[in-house]
Structures are given as C-alpha cells and as structure tokens.
mmCIF file of C-alpha atoms in Angstrom:
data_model
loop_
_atom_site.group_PDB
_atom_site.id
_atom_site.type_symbol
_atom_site.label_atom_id
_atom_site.label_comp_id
_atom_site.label_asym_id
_atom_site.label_seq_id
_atom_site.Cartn_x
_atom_site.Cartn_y
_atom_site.Cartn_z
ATOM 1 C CA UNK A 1 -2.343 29.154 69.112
ATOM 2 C CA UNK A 2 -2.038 31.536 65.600
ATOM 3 C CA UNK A 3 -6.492 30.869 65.581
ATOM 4 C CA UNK A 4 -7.050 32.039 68.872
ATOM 5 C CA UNK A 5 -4.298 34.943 68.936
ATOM 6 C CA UNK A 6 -6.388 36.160 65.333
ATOM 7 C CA UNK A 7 -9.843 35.817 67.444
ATOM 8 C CA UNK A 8 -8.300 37.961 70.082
ATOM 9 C CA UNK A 9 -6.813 40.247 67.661
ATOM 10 C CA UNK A 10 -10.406 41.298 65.709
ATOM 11 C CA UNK A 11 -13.104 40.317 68.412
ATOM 12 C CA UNK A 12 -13.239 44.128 69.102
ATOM 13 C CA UNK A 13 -14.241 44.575 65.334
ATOM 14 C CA UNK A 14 -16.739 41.520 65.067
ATOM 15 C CA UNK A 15 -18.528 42.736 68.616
ATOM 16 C CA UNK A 16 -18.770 46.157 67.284
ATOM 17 C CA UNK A 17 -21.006 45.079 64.401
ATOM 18 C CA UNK A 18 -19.542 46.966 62.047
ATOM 19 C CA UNK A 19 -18.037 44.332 60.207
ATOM 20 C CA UNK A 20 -19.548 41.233 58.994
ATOM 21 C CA UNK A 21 -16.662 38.774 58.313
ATOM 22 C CA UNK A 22 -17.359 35.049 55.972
ATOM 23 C CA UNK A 23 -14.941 32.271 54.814
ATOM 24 C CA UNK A 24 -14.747 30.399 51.490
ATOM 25 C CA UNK A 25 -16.026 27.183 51.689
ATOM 26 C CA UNK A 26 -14.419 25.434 48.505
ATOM 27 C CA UNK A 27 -10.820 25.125 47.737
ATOM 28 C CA UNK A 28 -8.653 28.592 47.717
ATOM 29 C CA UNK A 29 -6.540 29.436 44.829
ATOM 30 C CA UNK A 30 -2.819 29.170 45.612
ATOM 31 C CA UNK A 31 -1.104 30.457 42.310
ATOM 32 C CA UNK A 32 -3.327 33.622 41.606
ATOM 33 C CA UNK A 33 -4.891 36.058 44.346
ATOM 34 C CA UNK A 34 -7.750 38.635 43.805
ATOM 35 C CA UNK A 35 -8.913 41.653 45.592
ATOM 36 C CA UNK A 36 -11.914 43.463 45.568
ATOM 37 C CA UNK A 37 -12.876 46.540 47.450
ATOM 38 C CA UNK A 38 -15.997 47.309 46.654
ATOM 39 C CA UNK A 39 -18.430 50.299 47.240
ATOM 40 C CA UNK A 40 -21.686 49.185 45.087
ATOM 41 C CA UNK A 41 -22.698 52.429 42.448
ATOM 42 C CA UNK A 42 -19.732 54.652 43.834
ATOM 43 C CA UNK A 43 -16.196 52.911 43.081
ATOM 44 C CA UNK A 44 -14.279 49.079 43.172
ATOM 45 C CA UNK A 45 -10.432 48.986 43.714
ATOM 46 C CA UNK A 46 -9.567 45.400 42.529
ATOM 47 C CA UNK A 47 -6.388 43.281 41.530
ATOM 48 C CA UNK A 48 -5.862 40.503 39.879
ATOM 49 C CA UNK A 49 -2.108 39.053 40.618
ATOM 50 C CA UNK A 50 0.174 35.773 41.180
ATOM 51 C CA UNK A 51 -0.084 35.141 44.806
ATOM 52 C CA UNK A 52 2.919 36.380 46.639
ATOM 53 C CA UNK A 53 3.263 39.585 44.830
ATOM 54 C CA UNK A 54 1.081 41.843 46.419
ATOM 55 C CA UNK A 55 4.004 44.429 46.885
ATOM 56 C CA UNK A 56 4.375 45.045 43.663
ATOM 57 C CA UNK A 57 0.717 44.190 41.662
ATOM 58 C CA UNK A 58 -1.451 46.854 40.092
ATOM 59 C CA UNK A 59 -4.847 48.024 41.459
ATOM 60 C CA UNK A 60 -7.382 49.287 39.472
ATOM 61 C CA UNK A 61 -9.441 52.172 40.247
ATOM 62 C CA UNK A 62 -12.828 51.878 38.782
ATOM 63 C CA UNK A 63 -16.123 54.173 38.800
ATOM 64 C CA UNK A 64 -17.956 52.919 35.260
ATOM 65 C CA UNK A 65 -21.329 51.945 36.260
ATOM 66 C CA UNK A 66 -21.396 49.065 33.729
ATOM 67 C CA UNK A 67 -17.900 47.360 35.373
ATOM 68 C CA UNK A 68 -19.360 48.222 38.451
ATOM 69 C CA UNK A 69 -22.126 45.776 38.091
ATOM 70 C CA UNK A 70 -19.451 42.931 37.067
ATOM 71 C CA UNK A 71 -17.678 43.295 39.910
ATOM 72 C CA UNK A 72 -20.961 43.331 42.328
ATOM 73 C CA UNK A 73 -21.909 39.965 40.484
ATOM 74 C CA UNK A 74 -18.518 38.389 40.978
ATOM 75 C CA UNK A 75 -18.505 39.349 44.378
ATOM 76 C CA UNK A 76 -21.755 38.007 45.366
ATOM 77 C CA UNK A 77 -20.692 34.688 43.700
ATOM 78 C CA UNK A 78 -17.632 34.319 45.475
ATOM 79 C CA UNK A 79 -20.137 35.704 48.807
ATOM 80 C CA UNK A 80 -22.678 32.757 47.741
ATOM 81 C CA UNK A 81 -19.827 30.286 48.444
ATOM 82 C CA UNK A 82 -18.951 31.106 51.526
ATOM 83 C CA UNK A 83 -20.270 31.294 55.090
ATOM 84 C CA UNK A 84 -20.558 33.782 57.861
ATOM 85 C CA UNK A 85 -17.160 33.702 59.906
ATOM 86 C CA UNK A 86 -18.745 35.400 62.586
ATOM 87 C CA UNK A 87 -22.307 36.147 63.473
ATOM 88 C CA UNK A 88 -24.041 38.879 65.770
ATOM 89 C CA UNK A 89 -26.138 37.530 68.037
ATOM 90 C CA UNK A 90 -30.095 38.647 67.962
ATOM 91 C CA UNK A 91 -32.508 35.664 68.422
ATOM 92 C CA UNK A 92 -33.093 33.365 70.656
ATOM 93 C CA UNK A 93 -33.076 30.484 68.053
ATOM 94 C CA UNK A 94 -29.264 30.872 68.290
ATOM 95 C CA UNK A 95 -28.485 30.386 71.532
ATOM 96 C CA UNK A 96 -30.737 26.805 71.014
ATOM 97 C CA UNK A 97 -28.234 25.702 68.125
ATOM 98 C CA UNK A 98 -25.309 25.781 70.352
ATOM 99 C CA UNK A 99 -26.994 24.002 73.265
ATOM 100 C CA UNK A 100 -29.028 21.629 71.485
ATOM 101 C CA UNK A 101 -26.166 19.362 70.224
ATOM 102 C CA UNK A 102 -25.868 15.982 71.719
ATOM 103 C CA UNK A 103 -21.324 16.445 72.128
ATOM 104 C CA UNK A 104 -22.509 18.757 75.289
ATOM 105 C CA UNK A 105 -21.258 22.233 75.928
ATOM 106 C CA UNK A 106 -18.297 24.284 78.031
ATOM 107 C CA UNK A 107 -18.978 27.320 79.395
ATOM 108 C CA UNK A 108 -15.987 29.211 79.845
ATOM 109 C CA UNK A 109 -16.465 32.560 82.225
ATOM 110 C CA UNK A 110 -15.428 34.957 84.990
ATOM 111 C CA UNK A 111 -18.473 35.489 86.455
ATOM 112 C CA UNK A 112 -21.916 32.823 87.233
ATOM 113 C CA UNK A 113 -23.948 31.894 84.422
ATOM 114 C CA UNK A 114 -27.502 33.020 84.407
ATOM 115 C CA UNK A 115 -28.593 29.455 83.178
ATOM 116 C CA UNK A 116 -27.438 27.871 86.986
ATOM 117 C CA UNK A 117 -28.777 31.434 89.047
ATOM 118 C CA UNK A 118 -31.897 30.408 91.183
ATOM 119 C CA UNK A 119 -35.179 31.954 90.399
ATOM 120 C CA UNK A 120 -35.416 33.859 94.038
ATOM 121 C CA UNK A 121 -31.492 35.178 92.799
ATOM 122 C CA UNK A 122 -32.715 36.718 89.579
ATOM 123 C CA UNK A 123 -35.843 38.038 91.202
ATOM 124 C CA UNK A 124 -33.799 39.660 93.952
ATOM 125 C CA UNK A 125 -31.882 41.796 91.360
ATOM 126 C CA UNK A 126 -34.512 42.634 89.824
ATOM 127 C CA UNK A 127 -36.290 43.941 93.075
ATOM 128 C CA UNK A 128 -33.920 45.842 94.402
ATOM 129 C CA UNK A 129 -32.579 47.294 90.809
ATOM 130 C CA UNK A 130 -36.496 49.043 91.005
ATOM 131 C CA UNK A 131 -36.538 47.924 87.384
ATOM 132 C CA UNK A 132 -40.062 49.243 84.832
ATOM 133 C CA UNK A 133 -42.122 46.181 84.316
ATOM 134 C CA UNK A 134 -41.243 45.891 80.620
ATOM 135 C CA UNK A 135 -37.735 45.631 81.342
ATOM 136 C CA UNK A 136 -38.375 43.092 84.282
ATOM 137 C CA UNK A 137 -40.220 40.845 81.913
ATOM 138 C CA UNK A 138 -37.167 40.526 79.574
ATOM 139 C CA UNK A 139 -35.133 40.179 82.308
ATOM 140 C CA UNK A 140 -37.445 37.310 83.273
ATOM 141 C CA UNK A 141 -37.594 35.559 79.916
ATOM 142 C CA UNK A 142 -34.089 36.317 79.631
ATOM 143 C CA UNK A 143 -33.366 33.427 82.681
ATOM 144 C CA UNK A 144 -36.255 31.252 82.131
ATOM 145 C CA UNK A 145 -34.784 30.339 78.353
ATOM 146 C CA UNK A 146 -31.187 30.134 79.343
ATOM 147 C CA UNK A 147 -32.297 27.833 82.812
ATOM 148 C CA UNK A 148 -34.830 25.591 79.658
ATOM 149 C CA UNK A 149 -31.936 25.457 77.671
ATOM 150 C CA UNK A 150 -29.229 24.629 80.604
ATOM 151 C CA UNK A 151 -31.384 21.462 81.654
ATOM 152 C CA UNK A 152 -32.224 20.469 77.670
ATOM 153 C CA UNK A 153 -28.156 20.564 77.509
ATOM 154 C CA UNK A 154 -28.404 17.626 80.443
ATOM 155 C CA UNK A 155 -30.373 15.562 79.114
ATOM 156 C CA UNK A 156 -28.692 15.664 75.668
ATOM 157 C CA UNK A 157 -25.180 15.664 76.960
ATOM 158 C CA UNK A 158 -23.159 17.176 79.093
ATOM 159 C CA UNK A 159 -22.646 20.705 80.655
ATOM 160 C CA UNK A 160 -19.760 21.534 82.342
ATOM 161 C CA UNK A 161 -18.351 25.287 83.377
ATOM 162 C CA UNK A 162 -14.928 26.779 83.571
ATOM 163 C CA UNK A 163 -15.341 29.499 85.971
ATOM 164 C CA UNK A 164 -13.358 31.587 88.622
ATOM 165 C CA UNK A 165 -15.510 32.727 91.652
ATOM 166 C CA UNK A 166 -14.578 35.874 92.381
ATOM 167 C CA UNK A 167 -12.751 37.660 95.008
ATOM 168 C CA UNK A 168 -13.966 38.700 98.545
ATOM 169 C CA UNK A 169 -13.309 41.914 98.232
ATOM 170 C CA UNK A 170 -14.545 42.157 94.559
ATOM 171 C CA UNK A 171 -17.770 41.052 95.952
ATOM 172 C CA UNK A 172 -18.039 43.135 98.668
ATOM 173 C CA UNK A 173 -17.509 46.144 96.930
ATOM 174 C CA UNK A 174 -20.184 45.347 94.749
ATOM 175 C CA UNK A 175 -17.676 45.022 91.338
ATOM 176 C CA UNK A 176 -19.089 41.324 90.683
ATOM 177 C CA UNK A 177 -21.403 40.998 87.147
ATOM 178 C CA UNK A 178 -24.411 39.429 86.850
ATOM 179 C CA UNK A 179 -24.820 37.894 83.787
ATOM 180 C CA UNK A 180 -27.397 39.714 82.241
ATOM 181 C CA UNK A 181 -27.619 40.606 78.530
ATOM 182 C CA UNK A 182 -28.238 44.529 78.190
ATOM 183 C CA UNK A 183 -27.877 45.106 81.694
ATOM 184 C CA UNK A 184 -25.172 46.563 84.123
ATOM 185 C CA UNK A 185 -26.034 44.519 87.411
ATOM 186 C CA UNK A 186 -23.996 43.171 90.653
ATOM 187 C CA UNK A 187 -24.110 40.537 92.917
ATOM 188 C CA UNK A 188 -24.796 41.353 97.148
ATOM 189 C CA UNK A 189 -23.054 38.810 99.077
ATOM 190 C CA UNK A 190 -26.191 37.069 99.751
ATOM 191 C CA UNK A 191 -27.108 36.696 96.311
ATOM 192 C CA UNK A 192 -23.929 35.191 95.339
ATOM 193 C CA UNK A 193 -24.146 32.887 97.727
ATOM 194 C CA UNK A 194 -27.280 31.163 96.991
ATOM 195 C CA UNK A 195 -25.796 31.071 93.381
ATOM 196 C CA UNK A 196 -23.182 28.552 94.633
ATOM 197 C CA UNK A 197 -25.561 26.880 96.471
ATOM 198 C CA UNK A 198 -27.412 26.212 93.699
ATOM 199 C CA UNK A 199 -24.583 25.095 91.419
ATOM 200 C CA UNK A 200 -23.229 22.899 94.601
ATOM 201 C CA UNK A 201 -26.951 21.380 94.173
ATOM 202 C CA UNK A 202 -26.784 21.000 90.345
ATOM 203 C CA UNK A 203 -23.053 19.258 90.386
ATOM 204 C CA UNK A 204 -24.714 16.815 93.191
ATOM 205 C CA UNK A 205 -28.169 16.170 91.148
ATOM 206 C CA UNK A 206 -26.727 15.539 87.808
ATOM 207 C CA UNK A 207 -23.994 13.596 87.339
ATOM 208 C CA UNK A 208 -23.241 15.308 84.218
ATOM 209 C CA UNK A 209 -22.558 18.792 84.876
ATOM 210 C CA UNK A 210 -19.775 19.513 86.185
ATOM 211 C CA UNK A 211 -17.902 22.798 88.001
ATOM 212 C CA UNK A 212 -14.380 23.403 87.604
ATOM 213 C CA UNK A 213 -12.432 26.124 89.712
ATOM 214 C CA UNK A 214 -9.957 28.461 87.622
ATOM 215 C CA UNK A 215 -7.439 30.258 89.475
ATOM 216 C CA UNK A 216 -7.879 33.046 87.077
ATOM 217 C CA UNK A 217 -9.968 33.995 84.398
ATOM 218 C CA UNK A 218 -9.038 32.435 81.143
ATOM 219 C CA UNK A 219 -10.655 36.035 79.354
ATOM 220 C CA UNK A 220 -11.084 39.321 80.793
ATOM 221 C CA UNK A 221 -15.047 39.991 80.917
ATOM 222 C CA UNK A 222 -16.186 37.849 78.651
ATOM 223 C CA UNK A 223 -17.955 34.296 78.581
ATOM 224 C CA UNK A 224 -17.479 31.930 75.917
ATOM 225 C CA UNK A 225 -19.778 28.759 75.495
ATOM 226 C CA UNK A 226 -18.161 26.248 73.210
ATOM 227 C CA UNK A 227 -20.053 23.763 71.509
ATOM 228 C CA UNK A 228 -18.841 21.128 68.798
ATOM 229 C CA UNK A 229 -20.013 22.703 65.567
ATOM 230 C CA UNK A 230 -20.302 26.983 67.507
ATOM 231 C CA UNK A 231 -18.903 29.175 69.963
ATOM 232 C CA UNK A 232 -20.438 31.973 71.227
ATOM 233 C CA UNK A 233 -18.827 34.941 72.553
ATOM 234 C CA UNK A 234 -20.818 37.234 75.343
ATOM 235 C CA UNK A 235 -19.107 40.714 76.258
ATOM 236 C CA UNK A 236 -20.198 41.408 79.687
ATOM 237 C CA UNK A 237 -19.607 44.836 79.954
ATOM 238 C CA UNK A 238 -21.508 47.791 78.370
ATOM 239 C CA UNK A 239 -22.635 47.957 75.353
ATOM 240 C CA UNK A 240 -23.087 43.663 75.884
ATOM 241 C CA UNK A 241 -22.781 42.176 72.836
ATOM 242 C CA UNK A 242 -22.889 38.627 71.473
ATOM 243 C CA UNK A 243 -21.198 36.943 68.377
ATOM 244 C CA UNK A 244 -21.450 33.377 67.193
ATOM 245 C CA UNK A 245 -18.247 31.881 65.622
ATOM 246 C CA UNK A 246 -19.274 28.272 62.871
ATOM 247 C CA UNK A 247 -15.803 28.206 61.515
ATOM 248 C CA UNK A 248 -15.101 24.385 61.665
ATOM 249 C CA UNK A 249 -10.867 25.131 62.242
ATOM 250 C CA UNK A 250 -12.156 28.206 64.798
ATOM 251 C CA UNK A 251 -14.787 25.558 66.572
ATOM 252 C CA UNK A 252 -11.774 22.799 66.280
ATOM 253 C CA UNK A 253 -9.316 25.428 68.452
ATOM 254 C CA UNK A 254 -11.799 26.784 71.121
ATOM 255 C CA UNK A 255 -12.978 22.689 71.901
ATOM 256 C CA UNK A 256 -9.309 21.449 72.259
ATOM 257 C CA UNK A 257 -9.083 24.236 74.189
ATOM 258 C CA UNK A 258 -11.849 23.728 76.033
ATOM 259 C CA UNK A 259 -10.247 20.211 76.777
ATOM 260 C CA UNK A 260 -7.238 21.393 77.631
ATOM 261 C CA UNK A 261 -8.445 23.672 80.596
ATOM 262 C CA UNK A 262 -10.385 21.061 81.900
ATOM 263 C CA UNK A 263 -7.659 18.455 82.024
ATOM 264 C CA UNK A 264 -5.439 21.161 83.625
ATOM 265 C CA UNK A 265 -8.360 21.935 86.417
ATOM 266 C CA UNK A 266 -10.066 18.408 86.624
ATOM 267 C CA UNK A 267 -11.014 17.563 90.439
ATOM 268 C CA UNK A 268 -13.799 14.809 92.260
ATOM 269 C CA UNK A 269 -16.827 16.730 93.185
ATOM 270 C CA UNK A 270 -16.237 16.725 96.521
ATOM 271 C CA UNK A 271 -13.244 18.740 96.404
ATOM 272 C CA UNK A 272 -15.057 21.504 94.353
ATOM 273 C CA UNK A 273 -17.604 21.432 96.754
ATOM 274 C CA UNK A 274 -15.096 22.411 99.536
ATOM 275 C CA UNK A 275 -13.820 24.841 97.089
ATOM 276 C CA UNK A 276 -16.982 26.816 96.811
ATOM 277 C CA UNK A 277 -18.432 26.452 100.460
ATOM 278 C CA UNK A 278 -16.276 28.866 101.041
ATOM 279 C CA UNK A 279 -18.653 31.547 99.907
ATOM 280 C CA UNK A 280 -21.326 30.215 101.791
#
C-alpha cells in the first residue's frame, strides 16, 4: 500500500520528464546518511551526518571548482551503482521487453487497448479524423506493433485485461479515448462496438487471454501494463506520455496487485461475454 501511494504521489513528476529518478542497487548505509545536491561547474550543497539527524546536521555550501569535480566523481559512482527507477518511454524496443516475457502480462485500463482494436476500427478513425498521410502512417505502425506484440504475448504466456467499458452516455457524447499515443481521438458507437466484438472473438479463440469487467476504473486516465520484471505507465490524455517502472519491490506491488483485482473480478467466459454484448 505505502509503494503504490509513493507511485501515485510523484507519477506527475516522472511523466513530466523533468526528473529522472534511480535506486541503489547494493546495500544502503543505515548508521551514516549523505546528501548531495549538485549543479556540475556552478555549486554542490552536501552533508555528511549519522542517519536520523537530518534536523540538526550541517550542509556545506560549495563553489571551488577543484571540490566540485570530487563531488561530480562521487556522484557518478554512487549513479554507476544504481538503476533507473523510472524510465520515459521513446522506442519501440521497450514496449517488446515488457511483452516478451514468458510470466504473461495484465493490462490494467479505462478505456480498449489498441493491441485488441480491429484493423477496419483503427482505419475508421483515421478516416474520418481527415488525418496528413505522415501522421496516418504512425498511426498505422502504431497498431500493427502493439496487435504483433499482443499475439507474441499469447503464444509466450498469457494476456489478460482489467478494463471498465464505458458508459452509454460517455460514448454517445463522444468523451470515450482511443488509445492512441500522441493523439486526442474518440470512439462512435459503431466503432466501439466492433472493438468488443473483436475482444468477444479473441477471449473465444485463445484460451489464454482473458477479459475481466471492472465496475470502475482502478486509475483515472491512465493504462498500466504489468509485467513480472516492468510496468509501464501510459497517460491518456494530452500531452500522452509513457514511463517504464524496473524496480523489483515497485514490479513486486503492481503484480500482487494485479492478482488481487483479478481474483476480486474473476468470472467463466461466458458470463463476460453477456457482460459485453451489451454494447453490441
């Protein structure tokens, strides 16, 4: 509970990119603690104190070029021992990590994923969005990875997604999000409709996907995709941004709760498909 009430607390940080967050990979120190801010060639406040004190320890204020370049090597020691906490997501070969392991993945959502839309769906929006041809081909390459990747996921393990469908009169009014990275799109009614067929097909054709109803949201416009050993973290409204969490403890508390929403909205297939014919 304290891991994913810190996530919530500084995801608006790690999606703005303006902060690029690592852990310490080797044992941490528990009688002495050290702090350095550093600006390289302009300035370090540091501190050097038993831990526990840090009311009442003494910073130093330092501008002397020559302890300057002491305290940029000892930082990039202590950064050549540690990982990235949190990454921003730019290439492709990222999203493959996290859907390439063989323990399967969760998608956790509030709106479809792209990787289960059918091809005439995607091409629809991007018809009637009157979209430059550039843009259309990203768009395009956009669904054909995530739909590659979706079906590698099946034959390496499982997939199964934690999603709410939305509400009538969300849909209606045109309010629902189409998962698209960079892009501000809805759903029509029709379009979201052959999207459920399509994932009613899917949880009938593999035996190891699987749908599960929420009935709410578990986050407010975001999508999370949890994987054993990565989670990755989609905003979908504007600016959309993606981080990757590879913290093994932050990994540890998204999968157990990944497990934990499932258990709590496990049904047979047939009953999700009565669910969802709803909206068709």
């Amino acid at each position: 509970d304290e891991m994913i009430d810190a996530i919530n607390s500084w995801i608006p940080l790690y999606m703005s990119g303006m902060i690029e967050p690592f852990y310490f990979k080797k044992q941490i120190e528990s009688k002495f603690s050290t702090t350095i801010f550093l600006c390289p060639g302009l300035a370090c406040i540091s501190s050097a104190h038993v831990a526990g004190s840090e009311d009442t320890c003494i910073y130093r204020y330092d501008t002397d070029e020559k302890l300057l370049e002491i305290y940029k090597t000892d930082y990039k020691k202590l950064l050549g021992m540690s990982k990235p906490l949190v990454r921003i997501y730019r290439e492709p070969e990222e999203e493959k990590k996290i859907y390439s392991g063989v323990a399967g993945v969760t998608v956790i959502g509030n709106t479809l994923s792209l990787a289960t839309m059918p091809e005439s769906v995607i091409k629809s929006v991007i018809e009637r969005n009157e979209l430059g041809e550039d843009t259309k081909g990203e768009i395009l390459s956009e669904w054909n990875s995530k739909t590659r990747l979706f079906h590698q996921a099946l034959k390496n393990g499982f997939v199964h997604e934690c999603i709410k469908p939305t509400e009538e009169e969300l849909l209606f009014g045109g309010k629902v999000p189409v998962d698209v990275r960079g892009a501000s799109f809805t759903y029509t009614p029709q379009e979201y409709k052959e999207h459920i067929k399509n994932i009613i097909a899917l949880s009938e054709n593999h035996s190891n996907y699987r749908f599960y109803v929420l009935p709410d949201a578990a986050f407010t416009n975001i999508n999370v995709v949890v994987s054993e050993n990565s989670v990755m973290v989609t905003r979908l409204l504007s600016p959309k941004i993606t981080v990757v969490f590879s913290h093994p403890a932050m990994c540890e508390a998204f999968w157990g709760y990944a497990d934990h929403l499932k258990e709590q909205y496990k049904q047979d297939k047939i009953t999700v498909r009565r669910q969802l014919e709803r909206y068709i």
